mmCIF file of C-alpha atoms in Angstrom:
data_model
loop_
_atom_site.group_PDB
_atom_site.id
_atom_site.type_symbol
_atom_site.label_atom_id
_atom_site.label_comp_id
_atom_site.label_asym_id
_atom_site.label_seq_id
_atom_site.Cartn_x
_atom_site.Cartn_y
_atom_site.Cartn_z
ATOM 1 C CA MET A 1348 -181.150 61.139 83.326
ATOM 2 C CA ALA A 1349 -182.228 60.844 86.896
ATOM 3 C CA THR A 1350 -180.704 58.145 88.977
ATOM 4 C CA THR A 1351 -182.144 56.315 91.927
ATOM 5 C CA PRO A 1352 -180.383 57.417 95.104
ATOM 6 C CA ALA A 1353 -178.357 54.744 96.806
ATOM 7 C CA PRO A 1354 -179.866 53.386 99.979
ATOM 8 C CA ALA A 1355 -178.456 54.829 103.165
ATOM 9 C CA ALA A 1356 -175.843 52.720 104.856
ATOM 10 C CA ALA A 1357 -177.190 50.742 107.733
ATOM 11 C CA THR A 1358 -176.090 52.011 111.088
ATOM 12 C CA SER A 1359 -173.840 49.759 113.101
ATOM 13 C CA THR A 1360 -175.277 50.898 116.445
ATOM 14 C CA PRO A 1361 -177.487 48.162 117.895
ATOM 15 C CA PRO A 1362 -180.994 49.187 118.886
ATOM 16 C CA PRO A 1363 -181.609 49.688 122.611
ATOM 17 C CA PRO A 1364 -183.071 46.690 124.436
ATOM 18 C CA ARG A 1365 -186.841 46.485 124.458
ATOM 19 C CA SER A 1366 -186.825 46.120 128.236
ATOM 20 C CA VAL A 1367 -184.441 47.505 130.810
ATOM 21 C CA LEU A 1368 -184.449 44.043 132.385
ATOM 22 C CA ARG A 1369 -182.405 42.830 129.383
ATOM 23 C CA ASP A 1370 -179.712 45.442 129.941
ATOM 24 C CA THR A 1371 -176.731 43.876 131.730
ATOM 25 C CA ALA A 1372 -175.382 47.217 132.931
ATOM 26 C CA PHE A 1373 -178.713 48.058 134.555
ATOM 27 C CA LEU A 1374 -179.061 44.603 136.091
ATOM 28 C CA ARG A 1375 -175.682 45.041 137.757
ATOM 29 C CA LEU A 1376 -176.692 48.469 139.003
ATOM 30 C CA TRP A 1377 -180.021 47.039 140.183
ATOM 31 C CA ALA A 1378 -178.172 44.311 142.105
ATOM 32 C CA GLY A 1379 -176.041 46.929 143.830
ATOM 33 C CA THR A 1380 -179.015 49.127 144.659
ATOM 34 C CA THR A 1381 -180.949 46.146 145.985
ATOM 35 C CA ALA A 1382 -178.033 44.999 148.137
ATOM 36 C CA SER A 1383 -177.654 48.477 149.620
ATOM 37 C CA GLY A 1384 -181.392 48.638 150.318
ATOM 38 C CA LEU A 1385 -181.307 45.246 152.030
ATOM 39 C CA ALA A 1386 -178.312 46.260 154.137
ATOM 40 C CA THR A 1387 -179.966 49.545 155.111
ATOM 41 C CA TRP A 1388 -183.143 47.767 156.212
ATOM 42 C CA ALA A 1389 -181.378 44.843 157.909
ATOM 43 C CA LEU A 1390 -179.226 46.821 160.359
ATOM 44 C CA PRO A 1391 -181.986 48.134 162.678
ATOM 45 C CA PHE A 1392 -183.785 44.773 162.493
ATOM 46 C CA THR A 1393 -180.600 42.879 163.432
ATOM 47 C CA LEU A 1394 -179.841 45.299 166.245
ATOM 48 C CA GLY A 1395 -183.380 44.714 167.489
ATOM 49 C CA LEU A 1396 -182.558 41.012 167.684
ATOM 50 C CA ALA A 1397 -179.489 41.956 169.729
ATOM 51 C CA VAL A 1398 -181.801 43.677 172.226
ATOM 52 C CA LEU A 1399 -183.939 40.537 172.446
ATOM 53 C CA HIS A 1400 -180.787 38.491 173.130
ATOM 54 C CA ARG A 1401 -179.698 41.060 175.767
ATOM 55 C CA ASP A 1402 -176.483 41.840 173.905
ATOM 56 C CA LEU A 1403 -177.619 45.472 173.608
ATOM 57 C CA GLY A 1404 -179.879 47.589 175.803
ATOM 58 C CA ALA A 1405 -182.822 49.663 174.612
ATOM 59 C CA ALA A 1406 -180.985 52.916 175.370
ATOM 60 C CA GLY A 1407 -177.939 51.615 173.507
ATOM 61 C CA LEU A 1408 -180.110 50.707 170.525
ATOM 62 C CA GLY A 1409 -181.494 54.234 170.394
ATOM 63 C CA LEU A 1410 -178.000 55.732 170.588
ATOM 64 C CA VAL A 1411 -176.628 53.482 167.835
ATOM 65 C CA LEU A 1412 -179.543 54.170 165.481
ATOM 66 C CA ALA A 1413 -179.324 57.906 166.192
ATOM 67 C CA ALA A 1414 -175.618 57.793 165.312
ATOM 68 C CA ARG A 1415 -176.426 56.071 162.032
ATOM 69 C CA THR A 1416 -178.982 58.757 161.162
ATOM 70 C CA ALA A 1417 -176.508 61.510 162.075
ATOM 71 C CA GLY A 1418 -173.848 59.896 159.876
ATOM 72 C CA PHE A 1419 -176.308 59.688 157.000
ATOM 73 C CA LEU A 1420 -177.364 63.327 157.238
ATOM 74 C CA ALA A 1421 -173.762 64.495 157.524
ATOM 75 C CA ALA A 1422 -172.653 62.533 154.452
ATOM 76 C CA VAL A 1423 -175.563 62.771 152.032
ATOM 77 C CA ALA A 1424 -174.849 66.368 151.004
ATOM 78 C CA VAL A 1425 -171.114 65.675 150.711
ATOM 79 C CA GLY A 1426 -171.884 62.559 148.678
ATOM 80 C CA GLY A 1427 -173.998 64.590 146.284
ATOM 81 C CA VAL A 1428 -171.147 67.033 145.660
ATOM 82 C CA LEU A 1429 -168.601 64.231 145.237
ATOM 83 C CA ALA A 1430 -170.845 62.350 142.816
ATOM 84 C CA ASP A 1431 -171.125 65.462 140.631
ATOM 85 C CA ARG A 1432 -167.374 66.124 140.842
ATOM 86 C CA HIS A 1433 -166.049 62.629 140.200
ATOM 87 C CA SER A 1434 -167.001 59.233 138.828
ATOM 88 C CA ARG A 1435 -170.333 58.241 140.315
ATOM 89 C CA ARG A 1436 -169.379 54.615 140.302
ATOM 90 C CA ALA A 1437 -166.252 55.469 142.315
ATOM 91 C CA VAL A 1438 -168.380 57.319 144.886
ATOM 92 C CA VAL A 1439 -170.650 54.265 145.178
ATOM 93 C CA LEU A 1440 -167.602 52.016 145.511
ATOM 94 C CA TRP A 1441 -165.873 53.899 148.318
ATOM 95 C CA SER A 1442 -168.991 54.848 150.262
ATOM 96 C CA ALA A 1443 -170.319 51.272 150.161
ATOM 97 C CA LEU A 1444 -166.888 49.970 151.200
ATOM 98 C CA ALA A 1445 -166.995 52.343 154.188
ATOM 99 C CA ALA A 1446 -170.397 50.948 155.172
ATOM 100 C CA ALA A 1447 -169.044 47.414 154.716
ATOM 101 C CA ALA A 1448 -166.074 48.201 156.988
ATOM 102 C CA ALA A 1449 -168.501 49.311 159.709
ATOM 103 C CA ALA A 1450 -170.099 45.854 159.928
ATOM 104 C CA PRO A 1451 -167.190 43.989 161.585
ATOM 105 C CA LEU A 1452 -166.709 46.949 163.930
ATOM 106 C CA LEU A 1453 -170.345 46.665 164.991
ATOM 107 C CA ALA A 1454 -169.897 42.930 165.509
ATOM 108 C CA ALA A 1455 -166.726 43.495 167.542
ATOM 109 C CA GLY A 1456 -168.396 46.080 169.779
ATOM 110 C CA LEU A 1457 -171.596 44.096 170.364
ATOM 111 C CA GLY A 1458 -171.835 43.343 174.075
ATOM 112 C CA ARG A 1459 -168.388 44.849 174.683
ATOM 113 C CA SER A 1460 -168.176 48.514 173.709
ATOM 114 C CA LEU A 1461 -171.117 50.815 173.072
ATOM 115 C CA VAL A 1462 -168.671 53.557 172.069
ATOM 116 C CA LEU A 1463 -167.255 51.382 169.287
ATOM 117 C CA MET A 1464 -170.746 50.427 168.116
ATOM 118 C CA THR A 1465 -171.844 54.067 168.050
ATOM 119 C CA ALA A 1466 -168.812 55.117 165.996
ATOM 120 C CA ALA A 1467 -169.301 52.165 163.632
ATOM 121 C CA ALA A 1468 -172.995 53.016 163.191
ATOM 122 C CA ALA A 1469 -172.059 56.586 162.285
ATOM 123 C CA LEU A 1470 -169.630 55.212 159.686
ATOM 124 C CA ALA A 1471 -172.328 52.908 158.296
ATOM 125 C CA GLY A 1472 -174.758 55.813 158.063
ATOM 126 C CA ALA A 1473 -172.155 57.969 156.337
ATOM 127 C CA GLY A 1474 -171.520 55.268 153.746
ATOM 128 C CA GLN A 1475 -175.248 54.872 153.173
ATOM 129 C CA GLY A 1476 -175.760 58.622 152.869
ATOM 130 C CA ALA A 1477 -172.875 59.190 150.470
ATOM 131 C CA CYS A 1478 -173.969 56.458 148.058
ATOM 132 C CA ARG A 1479 -177.676 57.331 147.798
ATOM 133 C CA PRO A 1480 -177.411 60.392 145.489
ATOM 134 C CA ALA A 1481 -174.654 58.649 143.521
ATOM 135 C CA PHE A 1482 -176.931 55.658 142.862
ATOM 136 C CA GLN A 1483 -179.677 58.016 141.659
ATOM 137 C CA ALA A 1484 -177.347 59.813 139.279
ATOM 138 C CA LEU A 1485 -175.786 56.537 138.130
ATOM 139 C CA THR A 1486 -179.227 55.319 137.059
ATOM 140 C CA ALA A 1487 -179.516 58.310 134.723
ATOM 141 C CA GLU A 1488 -176.079 57.502 133.275
ATOM 142 C CA THR A 1489 -176.743 53.796 132.815
ATOM 143 C CA VAL A 1490 -180.342 53.726 131.557
ATOM 144 C CA ALA A 1491 -181.675 55.362 128.398
ATOM 145 C CA PRO A 1492 -184.352 58.022 129.051
ATOM 146 C CA GLU A 1493 -187.199 55.936 127.605
ATOM 147 C CA HIS A 1494 -186.481 53.136 130.114
ATOM 148 C CA ARG A 1495 -185.853 55.121 133.288
ATOM 149 C CA GLN A 1496 -189.363 54.920 134.703
ATOM 150 C CA GLN A 1497 -189.278 51.141 134.337
ATOM 151 C CA ALA A 1498 -185.801 51.081 135.909
ATOM 152 C CA ASN A 1499 -186.884 53.169 138.897
ATOM 153 C CA ALA A 1500 -189.942 50.965 139.361
ATOM 154 C CA ALA A 1501 -187.764 47.841 139.283
ATOM 155 C CA ALA A 1502 -185.486 49.289 141.962
ATOM 156 C CA THR A 1503 -188.480 50.198 144.106
ATOM 157 C CA MET A 1504 -189.983 46.731 143.771
ATOM 158 C CA ALA A 1505 -186.698 45.177 144.883
ATOM 159 C CA VAL A 1506 -186.588 47.336 148.016
ATOM 160 C CA ARG A 1507 -190.254 46.747 148.864
ATOM 161 C CA GLY A 1508 -189.927 43.032 148.202
ATOM 162 C CA SER A 1509 -186.973 42.759 150.556
ATOM 163 C CA THR A 1510 -188.918 44.676 153.203
ATOM 164 C CA LEU A 1511 -191.744 42.179 152.837
ATOM 165 C CA ALA A 1512 -189.641 39.012 152.851
ATOM 166 C CA GLY A 1513 -186.741 40.275 154.947
ATOM 167 C CA PRO A 1514 -188.146 39.770 158.454
ATOM 168 C CA ALA A 1515 -189.004 36.124 157.822
ATOM 169 C CA LEU A 1516 -185.631 35.460 156.167
ATOM 170 C CA THR A 1517 -183.698 37.194 158.954
ATOM 171 C CA ALA A 1518 -185.668 35.363 161.627
ATOM 172 C CA LEU A 1519 -184.846 32.092 159.866
ATOM 173 C CA LEU A 1520 -181.141 32.976 159.666
ATOM 174 C CA ALA A 1521 -181.211 33.958 163.343
ATOM 175 C CA THR A 1522 -182.027 30.344 164.225
ATOM 176 C CA LEU A 1523 -178.779 29.277 162.553
ATOM 177 C CA LEU A 1524 -176.457 32.256 163.139
ATOM 178 C CA ASP A 1525 -175.765 34.587 166.031
ATOM 179 C CA THR A 1526 -176.194 38.349 165.852
ATOM 180 C CA GLN A 1527 -172.522 38.974 165.137
ATOM 181 C CA ALA A 1528 -172.669 36.699 162.088
ATOM 182 C CA LEU A 1529 -175.780 38.543 160.873
ATOM 183 C CA LEU A 1530 -173.918 41.855 161.193
ATOM 184 C CA LEU A 1531 -171.077 40.436 159.110
ATOM 185 C CA GLY A 1532 -173.700 39.395 156.539
ATOM 186 C CA ILE A 1533 -174.782 43.029 156.328
ATOM 187 C CA GLY A 1534 -171.169 43.899 155.540
ATOM 188 C CA LEU A 1535 -171.245 41.344 152.727
ATOM 189 C CA LEU A 1536 -174.339 43.034 151.282
ATOM 190 C CA TRP A 1537 -172.464 46.340 151.261
ATOM 191 C CA LEU A 1538 -169.575 44.666 149.442
ATOM 192 C CA ILE A 1539 -172.021 43.543 146.765
ATOM 193 C CA ALA A 1540 -173.349 47.105 146.545
ATOM 194 C CA ALA A 1541 -169.805 48.381 146.108
ATOM 195 C CA LEU A 1542 -168.701 45.928 143.430
ATOM 196 C CA ALA A 1543 -171.858 45.139 141.455
ATOM 197 C CA PRO A 1544 -172.310 48.310 139.318
ATOM 198 C CA ALA A 1545 -170.610 48.058 135.949
ATOM 199 C CA ARG A 1546 -167.510 50.146 135.241
ATOM 200 C CA ARG A 1547 -168.782 51.406 131.911
ATOM 201 C CA THR A 1548 -171.677 53.762 131.259
ATOM 202 C CA SER A 1549 -174.336 53.877 128.580
ATOM 203 C CA PRO A 1550 -173.044 54.840 125.117
ATOM 204 C CA THR A 1551 -175.438 57.795 125.108
ATOM 205 C CA THR A 1552 -174.257 59.196 128.424
ATOM 206 C CA ALA A 1553 -170.989 59.918 130.065
ATOM 207 C CA GLU A 1554 -169.731 60.468 133.567
ATOM 208 C CA PRO A 1555 -169.003 64.045 134.588
ATOM 209 C CA VAL A 1556 -165.729 65.355 133.216
ATOM 210 C CA ALA A 1557 -163.586 67.365 135.559
ATOM 211 C CA ALA A 1558 -163.594 71.032 134.685
ATOM 212 C CA VAL A 1559 -160.385 72.719 133.657
ATOM 213 C CA ALA A 1560 -161.022 75.730 135.883
ATOM 214 C CA PRO A 1561 -160.466 75.327 139.633
ATOM 215 C CA ARG A 1562 -163.531 74.044 141.400
ATOM 216 C CA ALA A 1563 -165.372 75.906 144.139
ATOM 217 C CA GLY A 1564 -165.527 74.557 147.674
ATOM 218 C CA PHE A 1565 -168.023 71.964 148.872
ATOM 219 C CA ARG A 1566 -170.365 74.567 150.315
ATOM 220 C CA ALA A 1567 -170.389 76.621 147.133
ATOM 221 C CA GLU A 1568 -171.050 73.536 144.998
ATOM 222 C CA PHE A 1569 -173.875 72.385 147.263
ATOM 223 C CA VAL A 1570 -175.416 75.869 147.070
ATOM 224 C CA GLU A 1571 -175.115 75.566 143.286
ATOM 225 C CA GLY A 1572 -177.204 72.386 143.541
ATOM 226 C CA ILE A 1573 -179.815 74.294 145.539
ATOM 227 C CA ARG A 1574 -179.911 76.949 142.803
ATOM 228 C CA GLU A 1575 -180.462 74.203 140.238
ATOM 229 C CA ALA A 1576 -183.347 72.836 142.307
ATOM 230 C CA ARG A 1577 -184.887 76.314 142.466
ATOM 231 C CA ARG A 1578 -184.938 76.426 138.662
ATOM 232 C CA HIS A 1579 -187.613 73.701 138.780
ATOM 233 C CA PRO A 1580 -190.783 74.882 140.574
ATOM 234 C CA TRP A 1581 -192.291 71.399 140.285
ATOM 235 C CA PHE A 1582 -189.346 69.990 142.276
ATOM 236 C CA LEU A 1583 -189.715 72.505 145.103
ATOM 237 C CA ALA A 1584 -193.472 71.913 145.235
ATOM 238 C CA GLY A 1585 -192.987 68.147 145.292
ATOM 239 C CA LEU A 1586 -190.350 68.420 148.010
ATOM 240 C CA ALA A 1587 -192.693 70.517 150.161
ATOM 241 C CA ALA A 1588 -195.556 68.034 149.708
ATOM 242 C CA LEU A 1589 -193.259 65.109 150.456
ATOM 243 C CA ALA A 1590 -191.990 66.851 153.596
ATOM 244 C CA ALA A 1591 -195.551 67.322 154.842
ATOM 245 C CA VAL A 1592 -196.504 63.694 154.251
ATOM 246 C CA ILE A 1593 -193.322 62.348 155.854
ATOM 247 C CA THR A 1594 -193.309 64.691 158.848
ATOM 248 C CA LEU A 1595 -197.012 64.471 159.616
ATOM 249 C CA GLY A 1596 -198.631 61.530 157.820
ATOM 250 C CA TYR A 1597 -195.914 58.893 158.079
ATOM 251 C CA SER A 1598 -194.988 59.858 161.640
ATOM 252 C CA ALA A 1599 -198.606 59.912 162.841
ATOM 253 C CA THR A 1600 -199.470 56.542 161.392
ATOM 254 C CA SER A 1601 -196.226 54.967 162.638
ATOM 255 C CA VAL A 1602 -196.855 56.117 166.221
ATOM 256 C CA ALA A 1603 -200.658 55.847 166.353
ATOM 257 C CA LEU A 1604 -201.112 52.497 164.624
ATOM 258 C CA PRO A 1605 -199.411 50.398 167.354
ATOM 259 C CA LEU A 1606 -201.403 52.212 170.047
ATOM 260 C CA ILE A 1607 -204.732 51.780 168.251
ATOM 261 C CA SER A 1608 -203.989 48.168 167.375
ATOM 262 C CA ARG A 1609 -203.407 47.482 171.070
ATOM 263 C CA ASP A 1610 -206.070 49.659 172.711
ATOM 264 C CA ARG A 1611 -208.937 49.578 170.192
ATOM 265 C CA TYR A 1612 -208.610 46.132 168.678
ATOM 266 C CA GLY A 1613 -206.779 44.362 171.496
ATOM 267 C CA THR A 1614 -204.371 42.547 169.195
ATOM 268 C CA ALA A 1615 -201.102 43.072 167.376
ATOM 269 C CA TRP A 1616 -202.609 41.452 164.285
ATOM 270 C CA VAL A 1617 -203.974 44.764 162.965
ATOM 271 C CA LEU A 1618 -200.515 46.358 163.226
ATOM 272 C CA ALA A 1619 -198.837 43.489 161.368
ATOM 273 C CA ALA A 1620 -201.558 43.225 158.719
ATOM 274 C CA ALA A 1621 -201.639 46.974 158.031
ATOM 275 C CA MET A 1622 -197.867 47.257 157.632
ATOM 276 C CA THR A 1623 -197.808 44.193 155.383
ATOM 277 C CA ALA A 1624 -200.658 45.643 153.317
ATOM 278 C CA TYR A 1625 -198.712 48.889 152.936
ATOM 279 C CA THR A 1626 -195.707 47.056 151.516
ATOM 280 C CA VAL A 1627 -197.848 44.895 149.224
ATOM 281 C CA GLY A 1628 -199.634 48.026 148.036
ATOM 282 C CA ALA A 1629 -196.302 49.716 147.335
ATOM 283 C CA LEU A 1630 -195.229 46.703 145.257
ATOM 284 C CA ALA A 1631 -198.488 46.896 143.307
ATOM 285 C CA GLY A 1632 -198.061 50.643 142.810
ATOM 286 C CA ALA A 1633 -194.525 50.231 141.494
ATOM 287 C CA LEU A 1634 -195.663 47.498 139.116
ATOM 288 C CA LEU A 1635 -198.513 49.683 137.872
ATOM 289 C CA ILE A 1636 -196.395 52.783 137.291
ATOM 290 C CA SER A 1637 -193.695 50.779 135.509
ATOM 291 C CA ARG A 1638 -196.182 50.444 132.621
ATOM 292 C CA TRP A 1639 -198.630 53.326 133.074
ATOM 293 C CA ARG A 1640 -197.756 56.721 131.607
ATOM 294 C CA PRO A 1641 -200.464 59.196 132.683
ATOM 295 C CA ARG A 1642 -200.932 62.180 130.410
ATOM 296 C CA SER A 1643 -200.476 64.563 133.353
ATOM 297 C CA GLN A 1644 -197.859 62.620 135.273
ATOM 298 C CA GLY A 1645 -197.226 65.308 137.895
ATOM 299 C CA TRP A 1646 -200.877 65.673 138.863
ATOM 300 C CA ALA A 1647 -201.268 61.894 138.950
ATOM 301 C CA ALA A 1648 -198.188 61.664 141.205
ATOM 302 C CA PHE A 1649 -199.558 64.274 143.616
ATOM 303 C CA ALA A 1650 -202.886 62.414 143.707
ATOM 304 C CA GLY A 1651 -200.967 59.299 144.681
ATOM 305 C CA LEU A 1652 -199.108 61.175 147.413
ATOM 306 C CA ALA A 1653 -202.373 62.606 148.744
ATOM 307 C CA ALA A 1654 -203.744 59.064 148.951
ATOM 308 C CA TYR A 1655 -201.509 58.570 151.989
ATOM 309 C CA GLY A 1656 -204.101 60.602 153.880
ATOM 310 C CA VAL A 1657 -206.514 57.661 153.929
ATOM 311 C CA ALA A 1658 -204.208 55.879 156.400
ATOM 312 C CA PRO A 1659 -204.637 58.373 159.278
ATOM 313 C CA LEU A 1660 -208.313 58.762 158.297
ATOM 314 C CA SER A 1661 -208.872 55.033 158.793
ATOM 315 C CA LEU A 1662 -207.578 55.328 162.359
ATOM 316 C CA LEU A 1663 -209.894 58.168 163.343
ATOM 317 C CA LEU A 1664 -213.080 56.115 163.910
ATOM 318 C CA PRO A 1665 -213.587 52.582 165.278
ATOM 319 C CA ALA A 1666 -213.890 51.019 161.855
ATOM 320 C CA HIS A 1667 -213.557 47.327 161.088
ATOM 321 C CA PRO A 1668 -209.893 46.206 160.996
ATOM 322 C CA ALA A 1669 -210.302 45.400 157.302
ATOM 323 C CA VAL A 1670 -210.849 49.121 156.636
ATOM 324 C CA VAL A 1671 -207.526 49.963 158.266
ATOM 325 C CA VAL A 1672 -205.714 47.249 156.311
ATOM 326 C CA ALA A 1673 -207.286 48.392 153.024
ATOM 327 C CA ALA A 1674 -206.403 52.031 153.758
ATOM 328 C CA TYR A 1675 -202.759 51.154 154.307
ATOM 329 C CA ALA A 1676 -202.727 49.220 151.032
ATOM 330 C CA VAL A 1677 -204.090 52.301 149.232
ATOM 331 C CA ALA A 1678 -201.428 54.464 150.914
ATOM 332 C CA GLY A 1679 -198.734 52.057 149.726
ATOM 333 C CA ILE A 1680 -200.004 52.168 146.145
ATOM 334 C CA GLY A 1681 -200.150 55.950 146.232
ATOM 335 C CA ILE A 1682 -196.667 56.509 147.595
ATOM 336 C CA GLU A 1683 -195.094 54.640 144.670
ATOM 337 C CA LEU A 1684 -197.329 56.370 142.145
ATOM 338 C CA PHE A 1685 -195.509 59.465 143.395
ATOM 339 C CA ASN A 1686 -191.991 58.131 144.003
ATOM 340 C CA VAL A 1687 -191.273 56.521 140.636
ATOM 341 C CA PRO A 1688 -192.342 59.463 138.396
ATOM 342 C CA TRP A 1689 -190.629 61.826 140.861
ATOM 343 C CA PHE A 1690 -187.271 60.042 140.533
ATOM 344 C CA THR A 1691 -187.701 59.729 136.767
ATOM 345 C CA ALA A 1692 -188.519 63.410 136.307
ATOM 346 C CA THR A 1693 -185.556 64.457 138.435
ATOM 347 C CA GLN A 1694 -183.231 62.333 136.285
ATOM 348 C CA ARG A 1695 -184.741 63.826 133.127
ATOM 349 C CA GLU A 1696 -185.108 67.518 134.000
ATOM 350 C CA VAL A 1697 -182.158 68.339 136.251
ATOM 351 C CA ALA A 1698 -178.833 69.275 134.639
ATOM 352 C CA PRO A 1699 -176.755 66.054 134.536
ATOM 353 C CA ASP A 1700 -173.737 67.637 136.235
ATOM 354 C CA LYS A 1701 -175.913 68.713 139.192
ATOM 355 C CA LEU A 1702 -178.181 65.666 139.447
ATOM 356 C CA ALA A 1703 -176.506 64.075 142.472
ATOM 357 C CA ARG A 1704 -176.597 67.333 144.446
ATOM 358 C CA VAL A 1705 -180.286 67.862 143.728
ATOM 359 C CA SER A 1706 -181.011 64.236 144.617
ATOM 360 C CA SER A 1707 -179.202 64.729 147.923
ATOM 361 C CA LEU A 1708 -181.754 67.439 148.819
ATOM 362 C CA ASP A 1709 -184.499 64.862 148.324
ATOM 363 C CA PHE A 1710 -182.774 62.387 150.655
ATOM 364 C CA LEU A 1711 -182.040 65.082 153.235
ATOM 365 C CA VAL A 1712 -185.755 65.827 153.466
ATOM 366 C CA SER A 1713 -186.862 62.182 153.378
ATOM 367 C CA TYR A 1714 -184.437 60.952 156.032
ATOM 368 C CA GLY A 1715 -183.976 64.169 157.991
ATOM 369 C CA LEU A 1716 -187.595 64.994 158.721
ATOM 370 C CA ALA A 1717 -188.765 61.480 159.606
ATOM 371 C CA PRO A 1718 -186.999 61.428 163.026
ATOM 372 C CA VAL A 1719 -188.240 64.954 163.753
ATOM 373 C CA GLY A 1720 -191.828 63.969 163.042
ATOM 374 C CA LEU A 1721 -191.555 60.768 165.065
ATOM 375 C CA ALA A 1722 -190.170 62.719 168.024
ATOM 376 C CA LEU A 1723 -192.920 65.367 167.949
ATOM 377 C CA ILE A 1724 -196.002 63.270 167.224
ATOM 378 C CA ALA A 1725 -196.084 61.433 170.570
ATOM 379 C CA PRO A 1726 -196.011 64.669 172.642
ATOM 380 C CA ALA A 1727 -198.664 66.124 170.310
ATOM 381 C CA ILE A 1728 -200.911 63.103 170.924
ATOM 382 C CA ASP A 1729 -200.455 63.522 174.687
ATOM 383 C CA ALA A 1730 -201.284 67.228 174.465
ATOM 384 C CA PHE A 1731 -204.168 67.273 171.975
ATOM 385 C CA GLY A 1732 -205.415 63.688 171.785
ATOM 386 C CA THR A 1733 -205.117 61.007 169.142
ATOM 387 C CA THR A 1734 -208.222 62.065 167.218
ATOM 388 C CA ALA A 1735 -207.176 65.707 166.787
ATOM 389 C CA VAL A 1736 -203.631 64.805 165.738
ATOM 390 C CA LEU A 1737 -204.778 62.174 163.237
ATOM 391 C CA ALA A 1738 -207.379 64.550 161.774
ATOM 392 C CA GLY A 1739 -204.797 67.307 161.358
ATOM 393 C CA CYS A 1740 -202.268 64.965 159.783
ATOM 394 C CA ALA A 1741 -204.859 63.497 157.409
ATOM 395 C CA ALA A 1742 -205.892 66.998 156.328
ATOM 396 C CA ALA A 1743 -202.256 67.949 155.693
ATOM 397 C CA CYS A 1744 -201.656 64.797 153.626
ATOM 398 C CA LEU A 1745 -204.680 65.572 151.456
ATOM 399 C CA LEU A 1746 -204.384 69.347 151.149
ATOM 400 C CA VAL A 1747 -200.642 70.017 150.826
ATOM 401 C CA PRO A 1748 -200.173 67.822 147.696
ATOM 402 C CA ALA A 1749 -203.327 69.395 146.240
ATOM 403 C CA ALA A 1750 -201.883 72.867 146.828
ATOM 404 C CA ALA A 1751 -198.527 71.773 145.403
ATOM 405 C CA ALA A 1752 -200.266 70.626 142.219
ATOM 406 C CA LEU A 1753 -201.312 74.249 141.596
ATOM 407 C CA VAL A 1754 -197.677 75.360 141.218
ATOM 408 C CA PRO A 1755 -196.662 76.008 137.585
ATOM 409 C CA THR A 1756 -194.810 73.154 135.820
ATOM 410 C CA THR A 1757 -196.151 70.505 138.249
ATOM 411 C CA ARG A 1758 -198.683 69.089 135.794
ATOM 412 C CA HIS A 1759 -195.992 67.277 133.799
ATOM 413 C CA PHE A 1760 -193.056 67.469 136.254
ATOM 414 C CA ALA A 1761 -191.284 69.497 133.580
ATOM 415 C CA ARG A 1762 -190.391 73.107 132.834
ATOM 416 C CA SER A 1763 -192.138 72.760 129.458
ATOM 417 C CA GLY A 1764 -194.909 70.536 128.141
ATOM 418 C CA PRO A 1765 -195.037 66.726 128.270
ATOM 419 C CA THR A 1766 -192.029 64.900 126.923
ATOM 420 C CA THR A 1767 -191.934 61.707 124.916
ATOM 421 C CA SER A 1768 -188.658 60.307 126.238
ATOM 422 C CA ASP A 1769 -190.322 58.486 129.131
ATOM 423 C CA ARG A 1770 -193.408 57.309 127.286
#
């Protein structure tokens, strides 16, 4: 006589939260990421206030900021290797503590020792550079795959929101505190970044386990990360398109917009409105992509990246200022339609034990090429004229992402077909 099978025992594992915003571990990571983003943005702004107060000269400002960039570029690759070798939270902790230690040194050197400030800025940049790939990899450890796009969008919105509200808040604080106190406040932000991330990881993921066999040297492990990146044609294509937009599009609009705002429109209002519109557009783009899952996410991301080309296009002809402002808003929306799926796909597709090293390549391009482009655009404008340079940069922003979208595997940002883990 047949018997009715007993019902399966209920699992004791609780279901994942419906929203990443209800996940305490992610919220702590988000707080740390946001604090590090605020500290990164606040340093050049605060040093600019020091120039206004005559505590630092313009040449000194350039030297200090250059030292910070050099420290970042020197540390980001090392940070990627360390984050794949050891606990990613530990890498965030020590690198953020190094950046925090630089803040009182900057305050001590302000108006007294440019050498001390330059060394402290290099230390701050090194701390920033070492923690960036670790934060990216830590997101993949902390957040379940189906929530990562929402998590990356939330992190982006925090950074863009602080960029939007930061100047007004800092200006308000500057009426109550001197520049040295503001620098110490930046150190406090880095302390939050160091201590906020939770010590545990998601039950479905684990931190890298040290291999039994002896490890290769730093150079060999970084080269191994490059080999991993080469396994993903969509990543190389996206990196090339991003490099073109940063080096040509971002640099051209950053240099040309102040000149055109002054010479064509006779007011700084266009500059301020366009940059504000860009940030507001980026916030809107991050909010949109936190919910939208396009069927061909890679092609949609490249279309968003190509949308940056409307910014230099709007500066080509004497259009109404509203056209320029609207174009910058579109560029802001587009850049986040690329960034969020790009980060999410990297976290999904790259081998977990090489994720930080591959992410460091992304940051090397993003931060390394921006100063190069900014340095070359002004001489190019002097040599060829503003119109020719803007037209060339706009064409590159539109055509390079379109060409990148033709590379195999770019349609879905995946080596195979579309996945369901991020839907």
